[in-house]
Short mmCIF file of C-alpha atoms and ligand atoms in Angstrom, two decimals:
data_model
loop_
_atom_site.label_atom_id
_atom_site.label_comp_id
_atom_site.label_asym_id
_atom_site.label_seq_id
_atom_site.Cartn_x
_atom_site.Cartn_y
_atom_site.Cartn_z
CA MET A 1 121.55 66.26 248.45
CA ARG A 2 125.14 67.54 247.89
CA VAL A 3 125.82 70.91 249.56
CA LEU A 4 128.74 73.20 247.96
CA HIS A 5 129.90 76.21 250.10
CA PHE A 6 130.95 79.46 248.70
CA SER A 7 132.12 82.42 250.75
CA SER A 8 131.29 85.34 248.39
CA VAL A 9 129.40 84.98 245.00
CA THR A 10 127.40 87.04 242.61
CA SER A 11 124.31 85.00 243.28
CA THR A 12 124.14 81.45 244.33
CA GLN A 13 121.33 81.11 241.35
CA ASP A 14 124.38 81.93 239.13
CA ILE A 15 126.55 79.18 240.36
CA ALA A 16 123.75 76.70 240.48
CA ARG A 17 123.01 77.47 236.79
CA MET A 18 126.71 76.75 235.92
CA ILE A 19 126.99 73.57 237.99
CA LEU A 20 123.49 72.54 236.79
CA LYS A 21 123.40 69.14 238.47
CA GLU A 22 120.36 67.49 239.95
CA ASN A 23 120.08 67.65 243.89
CA THR A 24 122.98 69.94 244.32
CA VAL A 25 122.71 72.81 246.71
CA ILE A 26 124.71 75.86 246.65
CA VAL A 27 125.18 78.04 249.68
CA ALA A 28 127.10 81.26 250.16
CA ASP A 29 128.14 83.55 253.03
CA GLU A 30 127.23 86.59 251.01
CA GLN A 31 125.89 87.45 247.72
CA ARG A 32 127.17 90.59 245.85
CA LYS A 33 124.16 90.49 243.32
CA GLY A 34 121.48 88.65 244.97
CA ARG A 35 118.13 88.57 242.95
CA GLY A 36 114.43 88.38 244.06
CA ARG A 37 111.43 87.76 242.20
CA ARG A 38 110.17 89.71 239.34
CA GLY A 39 113.81 91.15 238.71
CA ARG A 40 114.28 92.81 242.05
CA LYS A 41 117.61 92.86 243.85
CA TRP A 42 117.93 90.78 247.01
CA ILE A 43 120.38 92.38 249.73
CA SER A 44 122.22 89.40 251.01
CA PRO A 45 125.02 90.50 253.22
CA PHE A 46 126.99 87.92 255.47
CA GLY A 47 124.76 86.52 258.24
CA GLY A 48 121.72 85.30 256.54
CA LEU A 49 120.95 81.96 254.65
CA TRP A 50 121.44 82.34 250.93
CA PHE A 51 121.22 79.03 248.95
CA SER A 52 119.87 77.56 245.64
CA MET A 53 118.84 73.91 244.93
CA VAL A 54 118.95 72.23 241.70
CA LEU A 55 115.81 69.93 241.55
CA ARG A 56 114.05 67.99 239.02
CA PHE A 57 110.76 69.98 238.20
CA THR A 58 108.42 67.22 238.98
CA THR A 59 105.34 69.24 239.85
CA PRO A 60 104.28 72.86 239.51
CA LEU A 61 103.86 72.92 243.36
CA ILE A 62 107.67 72.48 243.82
CA SER A 63 108.29 76.07 245.10
CA LEU A 64 105.18 75.93 247.23
CA TRP A 65 106.80 73.04 248.84
CA ALA A 66 110.03 74.56 249.35
CA ALA A 67 108.14 77.24 251.27
CA VAL A 68 106.40 74.59 253.54
CA ALA A 69 109.75 72.97 254.03
CA VAL A 70 111.24 76.20 255.35
CA SER A 71 108.07 76.83 257.54
CA MET A 72 108.33 73.01 259.00
CA ALA A 73 112.04 73.67 259.61
CA PHE A 74 111.30 76.86 261.66
CA GLU A 75 108.53 74.99 263.46
CA GLU A 76 111.10 72.38 264.49
CA LEU A 77 113.07 75.28 266.10
CA GLY A 78 110.17 76.67 267.89
CA TYR A 79 109.23 79.65 265.48
CA GLU A 80 105.98 80.10 263.66
CA VAL A 81 106.75 81.25 260.01
CA LYS A 82 103.83 81.74 257.78
CA ILE A 83 103.51 81.75 254.19
CA LYS A 84 102.31 84.54 251.97
CA TRP A 85 100.99 83.31 248.49
CA PRO A 86 102.92 82.03 246.61
CA ASN A 87 105.99 81.53 248.56
CA ASP A 88 106.98 84.45 250.91
CA LEU A 89 108.00 83.74 254.26
CA ILE A 90 106.49 85.84 257.10
CA TYR A 91 107.28 86.25 260.60
CA TYR A 92 105.12 88.37 262.80
CA GLY A 93 103.73 90.20 259.73
CA LYS A 94 107.05 91.05 258.04
CA LYS A 95 108.93 89.31 255.34
CA LEU A 96 111.55 87.04 256.82
CA GLY A 97 112.48 85.53 253.45
CA GLY A 98 111.60 84.52 249.90
CA ILE A 99 112.01 81.98 246.99
CA VAL A 100 112.69 82.55 243.41
CA ALA A 101 112.51 79.74 240.83
CA GLU A 102 114.30 79.65 237.54
CA HIS A 103 113.65 77.08 234.98
CA VAL A 104 116.32 75.31 232.97
CA GLY A 105 115.12 72.47 230.81
CA ASP A 106 113.44 69.90 233.11
CA LEU A 107 115.08 71.25 236.23
CA VAL A 108 114.45 74.03 238.47
CA ILE A 109 116.62 76.28 240.45
CA LEU A 110 115.16 77.32 243.57
CA GLY A 111 116.79 80.08 245.28
CA ILE A 112 115.96 80.58 248.91
CA GLY A 113 116.79 83.73 251.02
CA ILE A 114 116.11 83.76 254.84
CA ASN A 115 117.19 86.89 256.98
CA LEU A 116 119.03 85.67 260.16
CA LYS A 117 122.03 87.74 261.81
CA ASN A 118 122.25 89.80 258.75
CA PRO A 119 121.34 93.60 259.17
CA ILE A 120 118.06 94.75 257.62
CA PRO A 121 118.53 98.06 255.63
CA GLU A 122 116.79 101.08 257.20
CA GLU A 123 114.62 101.61 254.43
CA ILE A 124 112.94 98.15 254.46
CA LYS A 125 112.77 97.68 258.33
CA ASP A 126 108.98 98.28 258.24
CA VAL A 127 108.35 95.35 256.03
CA ALA A 128 111.42 92.98 256.68
CA THR A 129 112.65 91.06 259.43
CA GLY A 130 115.10 88.54 260.41
CA ILE A 131 115.62 85.92 263.30
CA PRO A 132 119.23 86.32 264.68
CA GLU A 133 118.89 83.67 267.03
CA VAL A 134 118.73 80.88 264.44
CA GLU A 135 121.89 79.22 263.28
CA ARG A 136 122.28 79.21 259.52
CA ASP A 137 123.78 75.72 259.01
CA GLU A 138 121.24 73.94 261.49
CA LEU A 139 118.48 75.70 259.56
CA LEU A 140 119.64 74.80 256.23
CA HIS A 141 120.31 70.84 257.25
CA LEU A 142 116.46 71.00 258.61
CA ILE A 143 115.01 72.44 255.31
CA LEU A 144 117.18 70.15 253.25
CA SER A 145 115.66 67.21 255.05
CA ASN A 146 112.26 68.37 254.85
CA VAL A 147 112.59 69.27 251.06
CA VAL A 148 113.31 65.70 250.24
CA LYS A 149 110.28 64.26 252.10
CA MET A 150 107.79 65.98 249.39
CA ASP A 151 106.25 62.78 248.39
CA GLU A 152 105.34 61.89 251.91
CA TYR A 153 102.99 64.86 252.10
CA ASN A 154 100.03 66.49 250.50
CA ILE A 155 101.58 69.58 249.36
CA LEU A 156 98.53 71.68 249.23
CA ALA A 157 97.04 70.74 252.37
CA GLU A 158 100.45 71.60 254.21
CA TRP A 159 100.60 74.75 252.31
CA ARG A 160 97.13 75.66 253.24
CA LYS A 161 97.87 75.09 257.12
CA ARG A 162 100.63 77.55 257.05
CA ASN A 163 99.39 80.33 254.81
CA ILE A 164 98.21 83.80 255.74
CA THR A 165 96.42 84.59 252.12
CA LEU A 166 93.44 82.49 251.85
CA GLY A 167 90.27 83.88 253.43
CA LYS A 168 91.36 87.50 253.17
CA ARG A 169 90.75 90.57 250.67
CA VAL A 170 93.71 91.16 248.71
CA CYS A 171 95.04 93.44 246.23
CA LEU A 172 97.32 92.57 243.27
CA SER A 173 100.11 95.01 242.13
CA SER A 174 98.01 95.39 238.91
CA GLY A 175 95.25 97.30 241.13
CA GLU A 176 92.71 94.34 240.94
CA CYS A 177 91.34 93.51 244.31
CA GLY A 178 89.16 90.40 245.52
CA PHE A 179 88.79 87.66 247.96
CA ALA A 180 91.66 85.09 248.13
CA ARG A 181 89.23 81.89 248.11
CA ASP A 182 91.60 78.84 247.56
CA ILE A 183 94.80 77.58 245.79
CA ALA A 184 94.40 75.35 242.55
CA GLU A 185 95.87 72.04 241.99
CA ASP A 186 98.63 73.93 239.99
CA GLY A 187 99.42 76.36 242.65
CA ALA A 188 97.39 79.26 240.99
CA LEU A 189 95.66 81.55 243.53
CA ILE A 190 91.87 81.48 243.11
CA MET A 191 90.45 85.02 243.63
CA MET A 192 86.98 86.20 243.58
CA THR A 193 86.65 89.70 241.87
CA GLU A 194 83.73 91.91 240.65
CA LYS A 195 84.46 90.35 237.47
CA GLY A 196 84.04 86.87 238.77
CA GLU A 197 86.62 84.13 239.62
CA ILE A 198 90.11 84.56 238.39
CA ARG A 199 93.35 82.53 238.78
CA ILE A 200 96.52 84.36 239.53
CA TYR A 201 100.03 82.86 238.62
CA ALA A 202 102.72 85.34 239.35
CA GLU A 203 101.24 88.44 240.52
CA ASP A 204 102.31 89.93 243.62
CA ILE A 205 99.63 90.64 246.42
CA ILE A 206 100.88 94.18 247.54
CA GLN A 207 97.98 94.66 250.34
CA ARG A 208 95.68 93.07 252.53
CA VAL A 209 92.37 94.90 253.49
CA ASP A 210 90.83 92.80 256.14
C1 BTN B 1 112.04 86.94 246.55
O1 BTN B 1 111.81 87.96 245.81
O2 BTN B 1 111.15 86.91 247.63
C2 BTN B 1 112.87 85.79 246.60
C3 BTN B 1 114.20 86.04 247.18
C4 BTN B 1 115.24 85.00 246.83
C5 BTN B 1 116.63 85.34 247.23
C6 BTN B 1 117.45 84.18 247.29
S1 BTN B 1 119.07 84.25 248.07
C7 BTN B 1 119.66 82.86 247.32
C8 BTN B 1 119.23 82.68 245.93
N1 BTN B 1 120.06 83.80 245.26
C9 BTN B 1 119.75 84.69 244.57
O3 BTN B 1 120.36 85.57 243.93
N2 BTN B 1 118.40 84.75 245.02
C10 BTN B 1 117.93 83.57 245.88
#
């Protein structure tokens, strides 16, 4: 992986899209226009880890694997970071980071944002958190060395070990609720609802009602 470092960008996703070279990583100290999943904005001031990776899209599980790679990296540093389906990174019940995937031909740009020393805005403090003790570059290095080991692992098995979604009653942003039964071979969430079994691809789980 070739890592290119920038001080301030609109979004590392934009730079990755311009360069569009397989196995390139774009990391920035701050993003002025960071974006999250589903068109949301991603606040990314100095102090966090904000980066994008250009990878060949070899499996629909690639963004789940990225979440596993992050969780493993934190484990190596002594922190237990869990995954909420599909690839939200959770620390003590709050969102530590997230992953967005943008497809360009047979490449995928995986954007990963992790709160470290950056301030968390007051209005999201009850749902978001950071780990200020972790050094950005050390974490990035550990994540990248895990990302490239994808073929050595059973992605779904590793994801299942680290997830906090399966086995819970969950509600989607559409309002539909059900029981999160398993994850399918293509990464879909298999939910049991009153209407029967459904597979979810891009919905957000907004609530867990244990
Ligand atoms: C989410 O909504 O949970 C995904 C957030 C992804 C944020 C990262 S930060 C680096 C990369 N550049 C962006 O603009 N977004 C991603």
